[in-house]
Every structure is written in structure tokens, then in C-alpha cells.
CSV table of C-alpha atoms in Angstrom, one decimal:
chain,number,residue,atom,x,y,z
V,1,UNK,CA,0.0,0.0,0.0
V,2,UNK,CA,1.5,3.3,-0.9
V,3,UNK,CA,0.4,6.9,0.0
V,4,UNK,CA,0.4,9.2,-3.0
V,5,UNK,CA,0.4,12.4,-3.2
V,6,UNK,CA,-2.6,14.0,-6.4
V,7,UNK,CA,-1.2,17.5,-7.0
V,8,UNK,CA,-4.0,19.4,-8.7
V,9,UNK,CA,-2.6,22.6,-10.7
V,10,UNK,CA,-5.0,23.5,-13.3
V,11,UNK,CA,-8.5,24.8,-13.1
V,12,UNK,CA,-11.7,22.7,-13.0
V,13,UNK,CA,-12.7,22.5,-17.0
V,14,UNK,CA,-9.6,23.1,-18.8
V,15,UNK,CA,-9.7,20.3,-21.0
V,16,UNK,CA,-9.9,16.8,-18.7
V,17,UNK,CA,-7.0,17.3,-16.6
V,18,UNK,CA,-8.6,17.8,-13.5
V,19,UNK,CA,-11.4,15.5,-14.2
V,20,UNK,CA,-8.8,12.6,-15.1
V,21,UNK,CA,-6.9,13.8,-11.9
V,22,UNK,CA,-9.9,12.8,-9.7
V,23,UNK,CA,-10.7,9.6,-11.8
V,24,UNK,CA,-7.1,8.9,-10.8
V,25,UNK,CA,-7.2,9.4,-7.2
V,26,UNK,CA,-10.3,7.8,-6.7
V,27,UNK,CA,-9.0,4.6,-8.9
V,28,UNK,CA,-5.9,4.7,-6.7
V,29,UNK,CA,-7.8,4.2,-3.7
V,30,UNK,CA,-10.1,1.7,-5.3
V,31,UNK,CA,-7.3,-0.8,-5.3
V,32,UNK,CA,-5.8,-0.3,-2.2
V,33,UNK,CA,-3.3,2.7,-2.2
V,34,UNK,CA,-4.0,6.1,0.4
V,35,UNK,CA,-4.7,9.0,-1.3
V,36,UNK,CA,-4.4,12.8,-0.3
V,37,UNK,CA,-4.8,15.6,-2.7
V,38,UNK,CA,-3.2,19.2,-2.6
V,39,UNK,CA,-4.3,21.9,-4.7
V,40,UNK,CA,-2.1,24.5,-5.4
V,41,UNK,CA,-1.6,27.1,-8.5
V,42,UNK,CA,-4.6,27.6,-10.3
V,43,UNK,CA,-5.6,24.1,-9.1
V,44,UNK,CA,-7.6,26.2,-6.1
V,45,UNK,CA,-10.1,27.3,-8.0
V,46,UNK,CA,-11.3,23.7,-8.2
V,47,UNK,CA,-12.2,24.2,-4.5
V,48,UNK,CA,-14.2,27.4,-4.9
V,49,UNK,CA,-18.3,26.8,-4.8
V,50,UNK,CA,-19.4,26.5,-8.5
V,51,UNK,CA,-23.5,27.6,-9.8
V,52,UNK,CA,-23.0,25.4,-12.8
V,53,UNK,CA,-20.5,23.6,-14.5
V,54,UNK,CA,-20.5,23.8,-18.6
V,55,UNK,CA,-22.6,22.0,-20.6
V,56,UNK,CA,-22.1,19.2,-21.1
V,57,UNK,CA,-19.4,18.5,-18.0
V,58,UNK,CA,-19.7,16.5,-15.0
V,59,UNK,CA,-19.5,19.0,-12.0
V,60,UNK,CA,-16.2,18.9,-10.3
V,61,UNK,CA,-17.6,20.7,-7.0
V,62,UNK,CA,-20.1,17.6,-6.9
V,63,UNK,CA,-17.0,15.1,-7.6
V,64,UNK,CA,-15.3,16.6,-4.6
V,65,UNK,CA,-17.9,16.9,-2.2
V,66,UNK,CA,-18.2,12.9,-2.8
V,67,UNK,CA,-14.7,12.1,-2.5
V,68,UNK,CA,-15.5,11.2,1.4
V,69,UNK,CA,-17.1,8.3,0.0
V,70,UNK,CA,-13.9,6.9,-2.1
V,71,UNK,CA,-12.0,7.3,1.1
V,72,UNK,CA,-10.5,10.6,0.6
V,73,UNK,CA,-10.4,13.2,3.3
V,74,UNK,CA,-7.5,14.5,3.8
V,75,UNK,CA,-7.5,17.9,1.0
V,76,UNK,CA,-4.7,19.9,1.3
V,77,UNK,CA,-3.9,23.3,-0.6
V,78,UNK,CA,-1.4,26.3,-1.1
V,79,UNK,CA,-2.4,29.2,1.3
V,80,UNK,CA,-0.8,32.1,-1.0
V,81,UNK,CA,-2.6,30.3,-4.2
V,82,UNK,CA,-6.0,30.8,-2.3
V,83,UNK,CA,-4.7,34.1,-1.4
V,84,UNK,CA,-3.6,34.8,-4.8
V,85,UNK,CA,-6.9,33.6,-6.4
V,86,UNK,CA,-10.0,33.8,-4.5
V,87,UNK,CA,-11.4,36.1,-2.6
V,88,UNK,CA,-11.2,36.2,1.7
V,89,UNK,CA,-14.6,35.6,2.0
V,90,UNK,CA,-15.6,33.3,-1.6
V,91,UNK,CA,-17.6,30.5,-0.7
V,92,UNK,CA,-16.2,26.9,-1.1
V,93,UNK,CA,-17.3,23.7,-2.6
V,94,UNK,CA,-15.3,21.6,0.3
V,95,UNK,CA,-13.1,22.6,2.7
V,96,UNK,CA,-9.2,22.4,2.1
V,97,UNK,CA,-6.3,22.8,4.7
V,98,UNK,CA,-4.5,25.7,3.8
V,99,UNK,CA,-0.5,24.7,3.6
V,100,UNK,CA,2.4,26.9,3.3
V,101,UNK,CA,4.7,25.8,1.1
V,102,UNK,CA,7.7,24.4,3.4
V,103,UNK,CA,4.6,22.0,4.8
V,104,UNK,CA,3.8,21.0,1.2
V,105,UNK,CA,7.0,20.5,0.1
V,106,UNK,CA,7.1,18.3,3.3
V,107,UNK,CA,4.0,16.6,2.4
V,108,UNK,CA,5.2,15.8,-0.9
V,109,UNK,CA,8.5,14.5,0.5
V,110,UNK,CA,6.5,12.1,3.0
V,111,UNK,CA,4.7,10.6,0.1
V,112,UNK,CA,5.6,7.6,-1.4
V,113,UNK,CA,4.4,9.1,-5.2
V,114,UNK,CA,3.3,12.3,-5.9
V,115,UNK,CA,1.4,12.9,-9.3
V,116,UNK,CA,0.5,16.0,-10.9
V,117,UNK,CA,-2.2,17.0,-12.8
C,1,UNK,CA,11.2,12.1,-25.6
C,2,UNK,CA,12.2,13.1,-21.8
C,3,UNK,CA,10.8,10.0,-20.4
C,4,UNK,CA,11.9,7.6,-23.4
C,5,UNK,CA,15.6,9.0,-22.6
C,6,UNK,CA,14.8,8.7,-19.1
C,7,UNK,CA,13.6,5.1,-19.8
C,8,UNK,CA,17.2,4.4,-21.9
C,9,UNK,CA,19.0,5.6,-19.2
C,10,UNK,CA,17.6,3.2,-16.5
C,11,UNK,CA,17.9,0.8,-18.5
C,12,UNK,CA,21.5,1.2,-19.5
C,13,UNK,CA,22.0,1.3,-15.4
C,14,UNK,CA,20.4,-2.2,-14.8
C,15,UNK,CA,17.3,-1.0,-13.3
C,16,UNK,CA,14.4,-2.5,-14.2
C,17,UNK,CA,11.3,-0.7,-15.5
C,18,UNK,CA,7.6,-2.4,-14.5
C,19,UNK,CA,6.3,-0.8,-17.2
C,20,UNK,CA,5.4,2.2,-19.3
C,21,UNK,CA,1.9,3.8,-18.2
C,22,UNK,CA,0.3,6.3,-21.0
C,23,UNK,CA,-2.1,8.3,-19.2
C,24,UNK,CA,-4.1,12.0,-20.3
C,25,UNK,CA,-2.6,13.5,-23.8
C,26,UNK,CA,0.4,10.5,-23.1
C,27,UNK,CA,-1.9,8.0,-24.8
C,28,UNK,CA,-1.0,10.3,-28.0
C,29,UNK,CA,2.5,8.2,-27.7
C,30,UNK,CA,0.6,5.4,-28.9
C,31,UNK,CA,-1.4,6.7,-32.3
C,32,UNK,CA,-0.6,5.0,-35.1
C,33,UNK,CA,-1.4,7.8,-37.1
C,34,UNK,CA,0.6,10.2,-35.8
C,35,UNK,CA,2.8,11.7,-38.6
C,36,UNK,CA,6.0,14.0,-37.4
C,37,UNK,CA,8.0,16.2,-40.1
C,38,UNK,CA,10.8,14.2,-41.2
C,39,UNK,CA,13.1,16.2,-39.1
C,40,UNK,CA,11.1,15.6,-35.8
C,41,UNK,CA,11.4,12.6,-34.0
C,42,UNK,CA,8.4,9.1,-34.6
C,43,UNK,CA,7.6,8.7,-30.9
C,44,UNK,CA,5.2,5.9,-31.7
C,45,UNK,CA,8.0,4.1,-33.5
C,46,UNK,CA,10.3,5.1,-30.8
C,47,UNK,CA,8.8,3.4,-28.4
C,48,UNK,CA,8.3,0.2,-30.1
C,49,UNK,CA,12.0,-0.2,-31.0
C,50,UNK,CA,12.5,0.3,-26.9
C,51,UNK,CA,10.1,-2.6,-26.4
C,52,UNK,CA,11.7,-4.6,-28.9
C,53,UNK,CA,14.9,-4.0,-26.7
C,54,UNK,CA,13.9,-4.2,-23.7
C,55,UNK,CA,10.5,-5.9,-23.6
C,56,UNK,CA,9.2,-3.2,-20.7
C,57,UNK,CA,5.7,-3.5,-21.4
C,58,UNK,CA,3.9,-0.1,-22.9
C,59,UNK,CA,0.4,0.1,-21.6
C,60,UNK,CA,-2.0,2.5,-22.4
C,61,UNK,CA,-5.0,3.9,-20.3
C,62,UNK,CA,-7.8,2.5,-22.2
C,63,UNK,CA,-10.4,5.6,-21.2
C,64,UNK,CA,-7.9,8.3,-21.9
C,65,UNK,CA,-7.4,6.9,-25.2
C,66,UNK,CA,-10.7,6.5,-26.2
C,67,UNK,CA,-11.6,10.0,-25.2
C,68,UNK,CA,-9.2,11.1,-27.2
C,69,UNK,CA,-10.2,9.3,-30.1
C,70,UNK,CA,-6.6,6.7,-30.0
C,71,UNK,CA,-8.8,3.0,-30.5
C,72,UNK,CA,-7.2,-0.7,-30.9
C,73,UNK,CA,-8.9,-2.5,-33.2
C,74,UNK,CA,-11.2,-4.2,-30.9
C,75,UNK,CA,-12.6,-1.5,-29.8
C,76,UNK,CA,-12.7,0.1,-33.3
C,77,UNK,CA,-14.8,-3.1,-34.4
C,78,UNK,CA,-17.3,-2.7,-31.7
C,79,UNK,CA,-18.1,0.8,-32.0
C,80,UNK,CA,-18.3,0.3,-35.9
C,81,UNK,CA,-15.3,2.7,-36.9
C,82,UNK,CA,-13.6,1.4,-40.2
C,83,UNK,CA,-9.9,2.2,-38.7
C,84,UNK,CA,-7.6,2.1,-35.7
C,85,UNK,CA,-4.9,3.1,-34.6
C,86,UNK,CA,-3.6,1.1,-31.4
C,87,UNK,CA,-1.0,-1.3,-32.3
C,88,UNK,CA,0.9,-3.8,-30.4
C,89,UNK,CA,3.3,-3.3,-28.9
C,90,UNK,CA,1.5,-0.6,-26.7
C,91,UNK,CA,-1.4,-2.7,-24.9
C,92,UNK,CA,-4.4,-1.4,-22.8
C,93,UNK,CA,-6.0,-1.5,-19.6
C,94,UNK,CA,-7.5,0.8,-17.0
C,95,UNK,CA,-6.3,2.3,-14.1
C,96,UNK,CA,-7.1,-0.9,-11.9
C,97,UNK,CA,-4.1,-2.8,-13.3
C,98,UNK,CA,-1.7,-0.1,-13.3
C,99,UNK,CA,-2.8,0.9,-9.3
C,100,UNK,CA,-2.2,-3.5,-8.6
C,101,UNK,CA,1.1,-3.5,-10.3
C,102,UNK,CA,1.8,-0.1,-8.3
C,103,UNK,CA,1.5,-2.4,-5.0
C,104,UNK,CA,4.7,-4.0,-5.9
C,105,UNK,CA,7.1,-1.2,-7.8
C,106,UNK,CA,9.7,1.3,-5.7
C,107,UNK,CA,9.4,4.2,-7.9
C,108,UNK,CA,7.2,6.2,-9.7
C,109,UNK,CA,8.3,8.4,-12.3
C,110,UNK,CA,6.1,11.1,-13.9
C,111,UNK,CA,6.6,13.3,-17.3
């Protein structure tokens, strides 16, 4: 069993990155492995509360919210991206610990694999 | 072309490489169809002379591919398309396999 580590750098519909990013955390836990995810860059915006998603797309916001349900709890993201990025008060589709980045890099090192997306 | 060097390079230092795992726009690695300018490397073809060297096994998320319109001929037959564009020696399968055989490797390498 291995911990890895799903970075999450892009936005929520930019093509199927972060889409395949959760279809890759969730598959990884699925079979056995520990998952945590850490969003940092423009991958925050992923956490922020959405009204709808495009046409056509699956909502990520609802994908999140259920990610409880695929064993995947612990969410993780970069304090000066969500600074950077979103307002103080914007509301949020799930919560996120806000990391600086000495404690991400730390996180990252802990892991057995970190994957980005 | 990093991680085929990458992959040379392991090799060429006795390590040895579970296999090759094609994921998101990666699964492009393993058109068929793909057509470089002469002056611009074949990746598809550069990949299968590594197999043929090494035998490291080049598999290919089967969902990423499809999305992206990259179809073995099985697949091509059952959804009633007249071509394909999957050829051995890349292989498919889904993420299940590739998080099983990630129970029993040391290292995983992204590009």
C-alpha cells in the first residue's frame, strides 16, 4: 500500500485534466493505495463553490464533495494560491487545509508518489 | 522524448522498468497515425524499438485513449469505426491494473 500524493494545478474545465486527476485518485484508492490531494496554483479554483459547470461536463464541485465516499479526506492546498486567487470571504465547494509551502513540500517528500495534474 | 531517454538511461544502469503507463494527452505516444516532419522525432516508433529491446511493457489507459479518439482494433470493431490506430506493442488496460502493479514497484516516475 502506498500513500500518493494528487497534485491538482489547473482549473476545473480546462480540458480533462482535473477531471482525469480525480478519476485517478479515486482509482488509486479503489485498489488499495491512500490518497491525499493538494491543490495549489490555479488548481484552487477547483475548491471554490461553483452555480453550474459547462454543458455538457460533470461538476467537479459535486466530484469533490463525494470524495468522502472513495476514502478521501484529507485535501490539502497552497495558502498564497488561495490568497492569490480567491477572494477572503468566496464560498467553497469543500473545505481544504490551507499549507504553506515548506509544509507542502514536506508533504510531498512524506509521500511515497506524488502525481500532478 | 524526456521520459523515453529517461527510460534508456535506466535501463542502460540495470534497473528495471515495471512498465510504461500512457495516461491524459500521453496516450497520443501510442497513435498510429501520428505523422511528425521528417526532421522531428516518430515517438510511436520510438517506443516500439524500446520494447523490442527491452520488452518493458507499454500500456495504455484505455479511457484516456478513447476519449481522445486513439482505439485498438477491438474497440474500433465494436463501435463500428472502419480504422484504428492502437497497435501492439503498446497494450491497454485501466487504471485498476496499473494501481495493482503499483503495489509492488519502488518508484514512480512522472513526465
Amino acid at each position: 500500500m502506498a500513500t500518493i500524493t494528487v497534485r491538482m494545478t489547473t482549473p476545473p474545465y480546462q480540458g480533462f485534466i482535473a477531471q482525469e486527476g480525480l478519476d485517478f485518485a479515486m482509482a488509486a484508492t479503489n485498489f488499495g493505495h491512500e490518497v491525499q490531494l493538494v491543490f495549489v496554483g490555479d488548481g484552487v479554483t477547483q475548491l471554490a463553490a461553483e452555480l453550474t459547470p459547462p454543458p455538457g461536463m460533470k461538476s467537479h464541485a459535486k466530484r469533490l464533495k463525494a470524495l468522502p465516499f472513495f476514502d478521501i479526506e484529507a485535501l490539502y492546498c497552497c495558502a498564497q494560491s488561495m490568497h492569490a486567487r480567491l477572494a477572503e470571504d468566496a464560498a467553497m465547494a469543500v473545505v481544504a487545509e490551507p499549507l504553506s509551502a515548506d509544509a507542502i513540500q514536506e508533504l510531498l517528500n512524506n509521500s511515497d508518489h506524488v502525481v500532478t495534474f | 522524448m524526456q521520459a523515453l531517454t529517461y527510460c534508456q538511461q535506466l535501463v542502460r544502469d540495470n534497473h528495471t522498468i515495471d512498465q510504461v503507463f500512457f495516461y491524459q494527452d500521453g496516450v497520443f505516444h501510442a497513435n498510429a497515425f501520428m505523422h511528425p516532419p521528417s526532421d522531428e522525432p516518430n515517438m510511436v516508433k520510438q517506443w516500439a524499438a524500446f520494447h523490442e529491446q527491452t520488452q518493458t511493457p507499454l500500456v495504455v489507459c484505455i479511457t484516456a485513449a478513447a476519449r481522445r479518439g486513439v482505439l485498438s482494433q477491438q474497440e474500433a470493431a465494436e463501435l463500428g469505426y472502419s480504422a484504428y490506430n492502437l497497435l501492439p506493442p503498446f497494450s491497454q488496460t485501466g487504471l485498476s491494473e496499473f494501481f495493482t502493479a503499483l503495489h509492488d514497484s519502488d518508484n514512480l516516475v512522472q513526465f
